[in-house]
Short mmCIF file of C-alpha atoms in Angstrom, two decimals:
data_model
loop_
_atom_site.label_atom_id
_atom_site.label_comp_id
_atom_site.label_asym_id
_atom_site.label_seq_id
_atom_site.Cartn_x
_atom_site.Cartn_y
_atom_site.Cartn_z
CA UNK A 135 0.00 0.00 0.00
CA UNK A 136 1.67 2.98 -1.40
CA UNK A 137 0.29 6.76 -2.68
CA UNK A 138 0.55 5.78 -6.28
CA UNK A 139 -1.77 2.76 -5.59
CA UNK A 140 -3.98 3.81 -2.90
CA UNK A 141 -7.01 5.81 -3.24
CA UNK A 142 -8.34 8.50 -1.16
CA UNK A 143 -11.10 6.22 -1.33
CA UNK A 144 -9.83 3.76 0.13
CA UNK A 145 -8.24 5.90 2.92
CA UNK A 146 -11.79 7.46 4.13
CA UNK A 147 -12.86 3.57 4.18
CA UNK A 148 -9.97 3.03 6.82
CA UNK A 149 -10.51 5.79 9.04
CA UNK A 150 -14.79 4.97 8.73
CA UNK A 151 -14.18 1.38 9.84
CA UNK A 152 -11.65 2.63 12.61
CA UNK A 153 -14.57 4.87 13.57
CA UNK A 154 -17.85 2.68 13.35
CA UNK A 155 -15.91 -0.75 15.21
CA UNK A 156 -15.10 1.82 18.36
CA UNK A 157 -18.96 3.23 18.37
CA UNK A 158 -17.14 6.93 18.10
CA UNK A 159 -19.74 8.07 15.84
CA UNK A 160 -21.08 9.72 18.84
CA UNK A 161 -18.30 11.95 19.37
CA UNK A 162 -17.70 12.46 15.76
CA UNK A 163 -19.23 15.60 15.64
CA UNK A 164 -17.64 18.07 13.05
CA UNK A 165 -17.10 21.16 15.96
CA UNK A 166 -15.08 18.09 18.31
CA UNK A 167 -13.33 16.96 15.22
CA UNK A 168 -12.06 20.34 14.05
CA UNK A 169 -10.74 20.83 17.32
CA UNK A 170 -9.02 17.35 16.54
CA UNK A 171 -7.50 18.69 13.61
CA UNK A 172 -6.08 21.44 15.50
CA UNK A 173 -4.92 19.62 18.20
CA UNK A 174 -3.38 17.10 15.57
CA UNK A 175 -1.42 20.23 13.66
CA UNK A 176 0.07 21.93 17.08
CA UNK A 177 1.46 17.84 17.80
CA UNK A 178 3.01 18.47 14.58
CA UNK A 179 4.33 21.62 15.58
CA UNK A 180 6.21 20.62 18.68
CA UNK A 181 8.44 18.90 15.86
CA UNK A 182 10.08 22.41 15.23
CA UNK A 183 8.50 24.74 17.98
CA UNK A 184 12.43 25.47 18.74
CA UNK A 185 14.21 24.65 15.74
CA UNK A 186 15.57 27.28 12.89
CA UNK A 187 14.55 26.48 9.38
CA UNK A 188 17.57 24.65 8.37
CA UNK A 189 17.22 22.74 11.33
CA UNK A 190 13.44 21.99 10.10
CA UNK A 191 14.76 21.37 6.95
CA UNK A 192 17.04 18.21 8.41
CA UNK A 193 14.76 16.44 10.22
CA UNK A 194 13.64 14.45 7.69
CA UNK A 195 17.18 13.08 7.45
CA UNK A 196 16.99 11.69 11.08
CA UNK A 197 14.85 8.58 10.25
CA UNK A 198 13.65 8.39 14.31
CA UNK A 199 12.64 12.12 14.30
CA UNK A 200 11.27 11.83 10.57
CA UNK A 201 8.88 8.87 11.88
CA UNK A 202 7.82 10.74 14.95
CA UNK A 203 6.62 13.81 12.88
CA UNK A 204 5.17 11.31 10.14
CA UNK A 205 3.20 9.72 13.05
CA UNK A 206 1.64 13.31 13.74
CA UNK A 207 1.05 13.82 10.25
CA UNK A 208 -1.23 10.47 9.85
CA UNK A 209 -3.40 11.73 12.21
CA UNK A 210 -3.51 15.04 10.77
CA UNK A 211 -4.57 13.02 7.76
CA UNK A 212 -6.82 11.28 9.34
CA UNK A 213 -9.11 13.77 11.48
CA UNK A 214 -8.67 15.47 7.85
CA UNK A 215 -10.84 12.50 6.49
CA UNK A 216 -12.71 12.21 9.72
CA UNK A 217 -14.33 15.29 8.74
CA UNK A 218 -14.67 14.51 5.12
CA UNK A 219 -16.72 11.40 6.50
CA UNK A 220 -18.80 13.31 9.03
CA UNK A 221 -19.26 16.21 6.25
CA UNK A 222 -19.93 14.14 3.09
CA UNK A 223 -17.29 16.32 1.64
CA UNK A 224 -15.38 14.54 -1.52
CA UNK A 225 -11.91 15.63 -0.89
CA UNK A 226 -10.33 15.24 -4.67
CA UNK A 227 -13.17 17.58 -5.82
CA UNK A 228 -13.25 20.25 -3.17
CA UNK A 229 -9.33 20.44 -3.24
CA UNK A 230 -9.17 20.33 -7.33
CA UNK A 231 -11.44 23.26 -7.00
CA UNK A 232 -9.67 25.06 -4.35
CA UNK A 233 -6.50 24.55 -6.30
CA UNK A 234 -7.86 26.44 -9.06
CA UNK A 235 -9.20 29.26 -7.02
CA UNK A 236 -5.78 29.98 -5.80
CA UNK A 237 -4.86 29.46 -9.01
CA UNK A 238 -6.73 32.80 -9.71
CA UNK A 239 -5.51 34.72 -6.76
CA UNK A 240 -1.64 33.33 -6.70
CA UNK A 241 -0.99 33.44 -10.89
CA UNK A 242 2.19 31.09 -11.73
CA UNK A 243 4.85 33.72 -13.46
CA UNK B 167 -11.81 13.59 -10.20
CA UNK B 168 -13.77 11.92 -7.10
CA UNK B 169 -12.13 9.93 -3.99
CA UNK B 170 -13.18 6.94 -5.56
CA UNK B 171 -11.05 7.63 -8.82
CA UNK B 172 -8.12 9.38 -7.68
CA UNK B 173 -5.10 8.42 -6.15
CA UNK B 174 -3.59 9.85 -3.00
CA UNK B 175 0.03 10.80 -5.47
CA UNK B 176 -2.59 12.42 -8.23
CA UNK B 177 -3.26 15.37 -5.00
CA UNK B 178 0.56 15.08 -3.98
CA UNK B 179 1.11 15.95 -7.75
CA UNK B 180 -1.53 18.56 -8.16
CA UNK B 181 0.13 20.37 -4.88
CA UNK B 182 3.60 19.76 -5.81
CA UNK B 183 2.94 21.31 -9.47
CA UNK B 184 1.02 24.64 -7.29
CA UNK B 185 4.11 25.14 -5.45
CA UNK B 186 7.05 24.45 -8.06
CA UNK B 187 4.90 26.74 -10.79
CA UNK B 188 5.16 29.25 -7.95
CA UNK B 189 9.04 28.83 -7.04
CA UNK B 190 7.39 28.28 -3.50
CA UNK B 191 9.82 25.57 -2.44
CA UNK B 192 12.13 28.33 -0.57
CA UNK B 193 9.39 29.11 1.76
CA UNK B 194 8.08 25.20 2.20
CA UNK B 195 10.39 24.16 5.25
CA UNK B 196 8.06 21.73 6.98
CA UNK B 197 8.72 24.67 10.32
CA UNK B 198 6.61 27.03 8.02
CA UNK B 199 4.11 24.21 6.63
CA UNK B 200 3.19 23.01 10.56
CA UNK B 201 2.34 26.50 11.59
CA UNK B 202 0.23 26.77 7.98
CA UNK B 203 -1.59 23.29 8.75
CA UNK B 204 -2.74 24.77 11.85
CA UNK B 205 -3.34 28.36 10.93
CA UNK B 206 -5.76 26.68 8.61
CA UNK B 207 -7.18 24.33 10.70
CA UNK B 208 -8.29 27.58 12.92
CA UNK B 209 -9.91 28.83 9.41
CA UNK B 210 -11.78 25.61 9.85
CA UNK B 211 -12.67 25.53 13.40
CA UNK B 212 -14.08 29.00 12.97
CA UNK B 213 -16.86 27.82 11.41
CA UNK B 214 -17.89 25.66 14.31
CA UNK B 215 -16.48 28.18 16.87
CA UNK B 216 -20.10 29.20 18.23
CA UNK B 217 -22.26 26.26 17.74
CA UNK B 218 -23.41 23.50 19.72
CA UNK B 219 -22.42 20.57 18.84
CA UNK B 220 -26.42 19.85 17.44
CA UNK B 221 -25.41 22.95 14.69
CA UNK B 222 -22.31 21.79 13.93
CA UNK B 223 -23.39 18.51 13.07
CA UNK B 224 -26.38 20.50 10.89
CA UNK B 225 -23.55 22.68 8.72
CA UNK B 226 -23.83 20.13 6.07
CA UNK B 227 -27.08 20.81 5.45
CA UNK B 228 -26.33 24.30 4.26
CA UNK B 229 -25.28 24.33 0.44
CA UNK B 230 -23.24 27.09 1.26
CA UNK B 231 -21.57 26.68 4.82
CA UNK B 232 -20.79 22.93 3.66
CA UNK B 233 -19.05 24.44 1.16
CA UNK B 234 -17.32 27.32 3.13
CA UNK B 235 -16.22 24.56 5.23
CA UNK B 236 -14.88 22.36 3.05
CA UNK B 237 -12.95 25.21 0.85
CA UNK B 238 -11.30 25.18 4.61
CA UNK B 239 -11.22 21.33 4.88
CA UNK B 240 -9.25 21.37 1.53
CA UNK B 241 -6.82 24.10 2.71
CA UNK B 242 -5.56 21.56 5.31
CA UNK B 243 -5.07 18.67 2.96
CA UNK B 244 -3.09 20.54 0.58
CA UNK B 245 -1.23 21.39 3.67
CA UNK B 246 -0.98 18.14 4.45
CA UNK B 247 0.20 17.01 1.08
CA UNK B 248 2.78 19.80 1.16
CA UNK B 249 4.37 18.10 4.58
CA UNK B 250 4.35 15.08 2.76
CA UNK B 251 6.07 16.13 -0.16
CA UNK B 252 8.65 18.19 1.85
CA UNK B 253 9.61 15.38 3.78
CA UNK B 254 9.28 12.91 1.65
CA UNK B 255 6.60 10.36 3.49
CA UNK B 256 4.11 8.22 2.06
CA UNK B 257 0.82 9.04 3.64
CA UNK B 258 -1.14 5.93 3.01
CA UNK B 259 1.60 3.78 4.07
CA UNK B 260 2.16 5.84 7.50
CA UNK B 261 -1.58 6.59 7.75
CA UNK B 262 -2.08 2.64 7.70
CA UNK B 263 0.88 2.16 9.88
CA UNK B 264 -0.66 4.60 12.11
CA UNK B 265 -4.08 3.00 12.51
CA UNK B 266 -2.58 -0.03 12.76
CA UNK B 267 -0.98 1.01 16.27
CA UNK B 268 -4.33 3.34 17.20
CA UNK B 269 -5.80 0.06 17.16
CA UNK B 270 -3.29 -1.50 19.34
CA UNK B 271 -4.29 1.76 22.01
CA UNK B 272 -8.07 1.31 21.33
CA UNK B 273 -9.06 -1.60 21.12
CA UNK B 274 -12.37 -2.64 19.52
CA UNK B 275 -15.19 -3.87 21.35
CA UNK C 230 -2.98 53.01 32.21
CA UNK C 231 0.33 50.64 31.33
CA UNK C 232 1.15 47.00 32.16
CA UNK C 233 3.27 49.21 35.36
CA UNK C 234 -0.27 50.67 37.07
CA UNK C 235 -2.65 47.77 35.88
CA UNK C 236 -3.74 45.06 37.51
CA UNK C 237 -4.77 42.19 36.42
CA UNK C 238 -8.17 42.23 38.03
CA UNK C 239 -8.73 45.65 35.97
CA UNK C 240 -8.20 43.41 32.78
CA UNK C 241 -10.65 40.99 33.83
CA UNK C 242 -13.18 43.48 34.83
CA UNK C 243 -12.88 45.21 31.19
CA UNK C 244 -13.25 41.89 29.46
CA UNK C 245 -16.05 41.04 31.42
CA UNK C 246 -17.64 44.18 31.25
CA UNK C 247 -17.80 44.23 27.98
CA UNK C 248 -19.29 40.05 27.38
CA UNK C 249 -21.97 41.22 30.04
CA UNK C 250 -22.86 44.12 28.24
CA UNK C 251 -23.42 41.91 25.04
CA UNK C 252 -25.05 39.11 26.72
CA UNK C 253 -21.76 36.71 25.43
CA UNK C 254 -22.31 35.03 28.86
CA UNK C 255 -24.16 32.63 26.72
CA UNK C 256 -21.80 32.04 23.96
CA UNK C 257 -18.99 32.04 26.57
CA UNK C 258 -18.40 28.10 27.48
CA UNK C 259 -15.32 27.11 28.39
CA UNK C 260 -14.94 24.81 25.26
CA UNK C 261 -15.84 27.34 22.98
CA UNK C 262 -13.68 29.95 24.61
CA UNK C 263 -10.54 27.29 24.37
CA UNK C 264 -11.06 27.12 20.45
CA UNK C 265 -11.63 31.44 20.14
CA UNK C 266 -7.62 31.19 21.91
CA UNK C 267 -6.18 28.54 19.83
CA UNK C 268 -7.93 30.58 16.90
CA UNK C 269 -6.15 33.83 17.62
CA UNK C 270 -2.81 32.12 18.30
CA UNK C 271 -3.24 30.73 14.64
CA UNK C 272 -4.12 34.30 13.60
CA UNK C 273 -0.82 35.65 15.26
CA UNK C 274 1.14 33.11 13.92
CA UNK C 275 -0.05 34.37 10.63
CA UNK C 276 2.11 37.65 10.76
CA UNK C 277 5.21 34.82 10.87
CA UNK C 278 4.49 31.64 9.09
CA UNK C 279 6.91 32.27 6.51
CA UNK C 280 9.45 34.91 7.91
CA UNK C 281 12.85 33.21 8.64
CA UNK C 282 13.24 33.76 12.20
CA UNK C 283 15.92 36.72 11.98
CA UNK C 284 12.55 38.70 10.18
CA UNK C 285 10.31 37.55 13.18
CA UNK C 286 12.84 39.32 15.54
CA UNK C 287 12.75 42.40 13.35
CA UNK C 288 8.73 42.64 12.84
CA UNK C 289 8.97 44.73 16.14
CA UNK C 290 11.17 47.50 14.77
CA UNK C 291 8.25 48.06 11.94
CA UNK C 292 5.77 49.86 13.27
CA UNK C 293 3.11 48.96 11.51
CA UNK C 294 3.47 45.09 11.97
CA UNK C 295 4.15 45.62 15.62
CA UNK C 296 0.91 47.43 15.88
CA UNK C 297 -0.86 44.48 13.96
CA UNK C 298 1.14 41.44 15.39
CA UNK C 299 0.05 43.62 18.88
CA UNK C 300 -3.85 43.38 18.26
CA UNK C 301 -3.19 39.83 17.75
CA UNK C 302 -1.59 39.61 20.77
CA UNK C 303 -4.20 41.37 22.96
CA UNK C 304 -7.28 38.96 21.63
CA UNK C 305 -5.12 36.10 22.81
CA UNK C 306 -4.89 38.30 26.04
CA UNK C 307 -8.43 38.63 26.20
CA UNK C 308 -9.96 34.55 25.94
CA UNK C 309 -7.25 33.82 28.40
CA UNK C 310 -8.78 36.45 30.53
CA UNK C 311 -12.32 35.41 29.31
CA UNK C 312 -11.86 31.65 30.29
CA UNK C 313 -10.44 32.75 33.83
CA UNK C 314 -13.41 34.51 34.29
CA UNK C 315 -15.79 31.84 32.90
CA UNK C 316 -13.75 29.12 34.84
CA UNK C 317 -12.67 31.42 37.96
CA UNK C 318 -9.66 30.82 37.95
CA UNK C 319 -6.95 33.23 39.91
CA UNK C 320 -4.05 34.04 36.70
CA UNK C 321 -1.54 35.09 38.98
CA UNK C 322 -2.05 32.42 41.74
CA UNK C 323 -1.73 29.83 38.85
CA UNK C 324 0.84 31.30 36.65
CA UNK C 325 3.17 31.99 40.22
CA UNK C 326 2.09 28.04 40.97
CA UNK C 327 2.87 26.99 37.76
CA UNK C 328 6.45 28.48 36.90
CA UNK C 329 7.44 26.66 40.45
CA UNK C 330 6.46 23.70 38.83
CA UNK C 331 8.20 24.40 35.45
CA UNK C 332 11.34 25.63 37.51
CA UNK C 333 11.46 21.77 38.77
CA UNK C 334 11.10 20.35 35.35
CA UNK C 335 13.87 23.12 34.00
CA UNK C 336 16.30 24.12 36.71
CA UNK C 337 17.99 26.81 36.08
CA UNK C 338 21.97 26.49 35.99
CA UNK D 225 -0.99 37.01 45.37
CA UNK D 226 -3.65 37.23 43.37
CA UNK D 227 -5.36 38.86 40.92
CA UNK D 228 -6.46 41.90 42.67
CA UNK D 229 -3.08 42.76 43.67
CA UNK D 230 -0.96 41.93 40.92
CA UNK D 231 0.07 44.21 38.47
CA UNK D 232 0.44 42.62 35.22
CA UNK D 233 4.03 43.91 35.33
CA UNK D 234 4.42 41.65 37.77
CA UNK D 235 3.89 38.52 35.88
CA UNK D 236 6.02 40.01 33.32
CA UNK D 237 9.13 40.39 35.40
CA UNK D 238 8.13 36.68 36.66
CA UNK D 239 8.50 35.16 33.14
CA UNK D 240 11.68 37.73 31.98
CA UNK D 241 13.50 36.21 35.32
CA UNK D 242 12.41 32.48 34.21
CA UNK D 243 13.40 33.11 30.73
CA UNK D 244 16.91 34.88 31.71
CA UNK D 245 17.75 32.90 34.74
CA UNK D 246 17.74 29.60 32.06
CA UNK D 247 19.44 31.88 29.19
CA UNK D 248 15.99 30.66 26.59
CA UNK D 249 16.24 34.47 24.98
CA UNK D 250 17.93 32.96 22.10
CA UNK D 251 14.94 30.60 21.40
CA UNK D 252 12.51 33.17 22.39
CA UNK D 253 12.36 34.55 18.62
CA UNK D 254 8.18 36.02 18.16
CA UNK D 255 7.57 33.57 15.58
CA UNK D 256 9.15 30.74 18.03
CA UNK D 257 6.71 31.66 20.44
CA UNK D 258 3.69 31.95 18.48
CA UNK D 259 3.94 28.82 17.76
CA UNK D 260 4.05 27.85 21.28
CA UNK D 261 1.12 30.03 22.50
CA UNK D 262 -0.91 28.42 19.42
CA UNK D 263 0.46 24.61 20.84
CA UNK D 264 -0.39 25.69 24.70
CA UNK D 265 -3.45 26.74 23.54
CA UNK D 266 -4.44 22.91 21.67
CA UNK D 267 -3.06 21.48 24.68
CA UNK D 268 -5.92 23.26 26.91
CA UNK D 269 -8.53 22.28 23.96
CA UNK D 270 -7.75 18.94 24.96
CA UNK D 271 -9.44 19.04 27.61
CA UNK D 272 -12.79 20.33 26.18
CA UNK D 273 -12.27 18.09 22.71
CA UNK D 274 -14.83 15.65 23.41
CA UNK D 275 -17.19 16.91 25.47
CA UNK D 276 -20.60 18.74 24.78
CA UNK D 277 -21.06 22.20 26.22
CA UNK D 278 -23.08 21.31 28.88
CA UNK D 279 -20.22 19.03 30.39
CA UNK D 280 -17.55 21.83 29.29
CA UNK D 281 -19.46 24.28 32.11
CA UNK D 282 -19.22 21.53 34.47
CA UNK D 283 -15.39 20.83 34.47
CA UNK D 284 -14.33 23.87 36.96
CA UNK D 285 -16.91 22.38 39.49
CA UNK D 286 -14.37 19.38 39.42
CA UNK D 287 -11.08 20.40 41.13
CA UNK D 288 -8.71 18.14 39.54
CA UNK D 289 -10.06 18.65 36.24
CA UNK D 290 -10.18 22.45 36.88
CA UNK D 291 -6.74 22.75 38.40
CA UNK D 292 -4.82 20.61 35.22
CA UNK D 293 -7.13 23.00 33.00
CA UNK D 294 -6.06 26.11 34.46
CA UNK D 295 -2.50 24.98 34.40
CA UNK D 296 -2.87 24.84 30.80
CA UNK D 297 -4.41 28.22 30.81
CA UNK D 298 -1.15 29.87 32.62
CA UNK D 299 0.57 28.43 29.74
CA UNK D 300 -1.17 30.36 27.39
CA UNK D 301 -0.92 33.30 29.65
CA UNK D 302 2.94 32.81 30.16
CA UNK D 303 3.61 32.81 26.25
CA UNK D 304 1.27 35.50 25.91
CA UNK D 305 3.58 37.75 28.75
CA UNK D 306 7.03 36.48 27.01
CA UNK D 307 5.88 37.45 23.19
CA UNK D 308 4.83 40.95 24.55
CA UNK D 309 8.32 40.84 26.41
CA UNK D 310 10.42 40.08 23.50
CA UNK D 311 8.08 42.51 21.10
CA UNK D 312 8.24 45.20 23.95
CA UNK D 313 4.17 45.42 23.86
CA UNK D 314 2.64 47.11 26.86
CA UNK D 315 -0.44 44.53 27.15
CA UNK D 316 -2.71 46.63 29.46
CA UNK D 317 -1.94 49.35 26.77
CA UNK D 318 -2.76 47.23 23.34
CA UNK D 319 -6.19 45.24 25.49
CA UNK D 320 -7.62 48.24 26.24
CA UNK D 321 -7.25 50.01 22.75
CA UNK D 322 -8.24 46.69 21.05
CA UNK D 323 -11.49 46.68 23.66
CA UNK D 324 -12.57 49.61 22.45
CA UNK D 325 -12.00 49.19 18.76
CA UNK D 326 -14.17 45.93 19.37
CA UNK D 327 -16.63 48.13 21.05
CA UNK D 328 -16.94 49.84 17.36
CA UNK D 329 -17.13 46.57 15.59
CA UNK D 330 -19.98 44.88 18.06
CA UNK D 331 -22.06 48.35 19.51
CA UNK D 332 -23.47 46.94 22.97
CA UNK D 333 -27.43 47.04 22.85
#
């Protein structure tokens, strides 16, 4: 299971089943799950609260510190689809078109 | 272009082509993506800020809030996808990974 | 008045003077009042998500952006104040309790 | 001390001591720190993240719960006091200009 094989399909499927075998549909509210997301992003953030740029830049070459972050990162990903679930929001679409609204305000040179 | 059809690299693409187009790559250090993931994960939670969880759970309802929202919902995934590119991790494969051990810390029922 | 002749009671009165006179009391729940903060931290970070840090130091010497990154800084100010109030919680008490904690955890040398 | 006779100078020279005494001024760059208000301020979501409003009210009538929220809180309200230290923002100043600009934007009935 790799990017180029996988489907965001098959992704939301993952996180639903996760969801619906632990009963957490209950607390799968979009408000709590936002908050998840934020929560989820500010984990990620610890990564580099106190590191310069170039430092940021390098962790990626430390495999243990380049899995940590990665771990924050799936579940970025994953309250990300969380909320695509709860919503009925089809991610490819609404980011396709997003793309090409900043496509608008941000023209390429 | 739906989650069914598409495949998580065809978004990692679409982002990665947004940013190079741009010459953007000098100001994606993962430091400055983390602080953008969750700058835009506020834009999202604003939308929930003053509801109850009964009117959250009603945005998608609204034609227009659902989308509001999800123009938001998209920001973060692109985010996302930016992380991923920068530092070079698969997301389905750490995503799975991921659940894999969630499970481990949650058991099911 | 200055941060010399103020005290912090005088900030919470002025916060809560003005929810009161808006009839916020309602809108003011703890959880709700947790996301407004994390909100306008994401909305300060804004004026530095992609300076290098040397910039971030210098956004102070710019008028302008001091004066902007300030506002920022003074609705953080204000939901910490607003939760202490909604919460009653003594700031002082618990930031004095607190950094006698944190001086365990990080002696100094 | 407490709030009533504290001046929020006070607090200030509290955190400048901490922050000198354990020589952090070179990691106390603005941008640094916004970050870490923004993380603080998931880390207190935390403890609101799953529940409904109704149990959010509840949680200062629970001293434990209210005493690890509100040391979550003087986290916030320490990063808040070292980003106007290293900015050189008079807080009582900026709250109390921002009150009344906010006064403007939502006229009390």
């Amino acid at each position: 299971m790799s990017d180029e094989t996988t489907s965001v399909n098959e992704l939301r499927i993952l996180v639903e089943k996760f969801v619906a075998e632990r009963d957490w549909h209950q607390f799968h509210n979009p408000k709590n799950l936002s908050m998840s997301l934020a929560i989820e992003a500010a984990e990620l953030m610890e990564h580099f609260q106190w590191l310069t740029l170039e430092e940021g830049a390098k962790v990626k070459l430390d495999e243990k510190r380049k899995h940590d972050a990665g771990e924050e990162l799936a579940d970025c990903l994953a309250y990300v689809i969380a909320i695509a679930n709860a919503m009925e929001i089809d991610l490819s679409e609404t980011l396709r078109a997003k793309m090409i609204r900043n496509a608008v305000k941000y023209p390429a040179p």
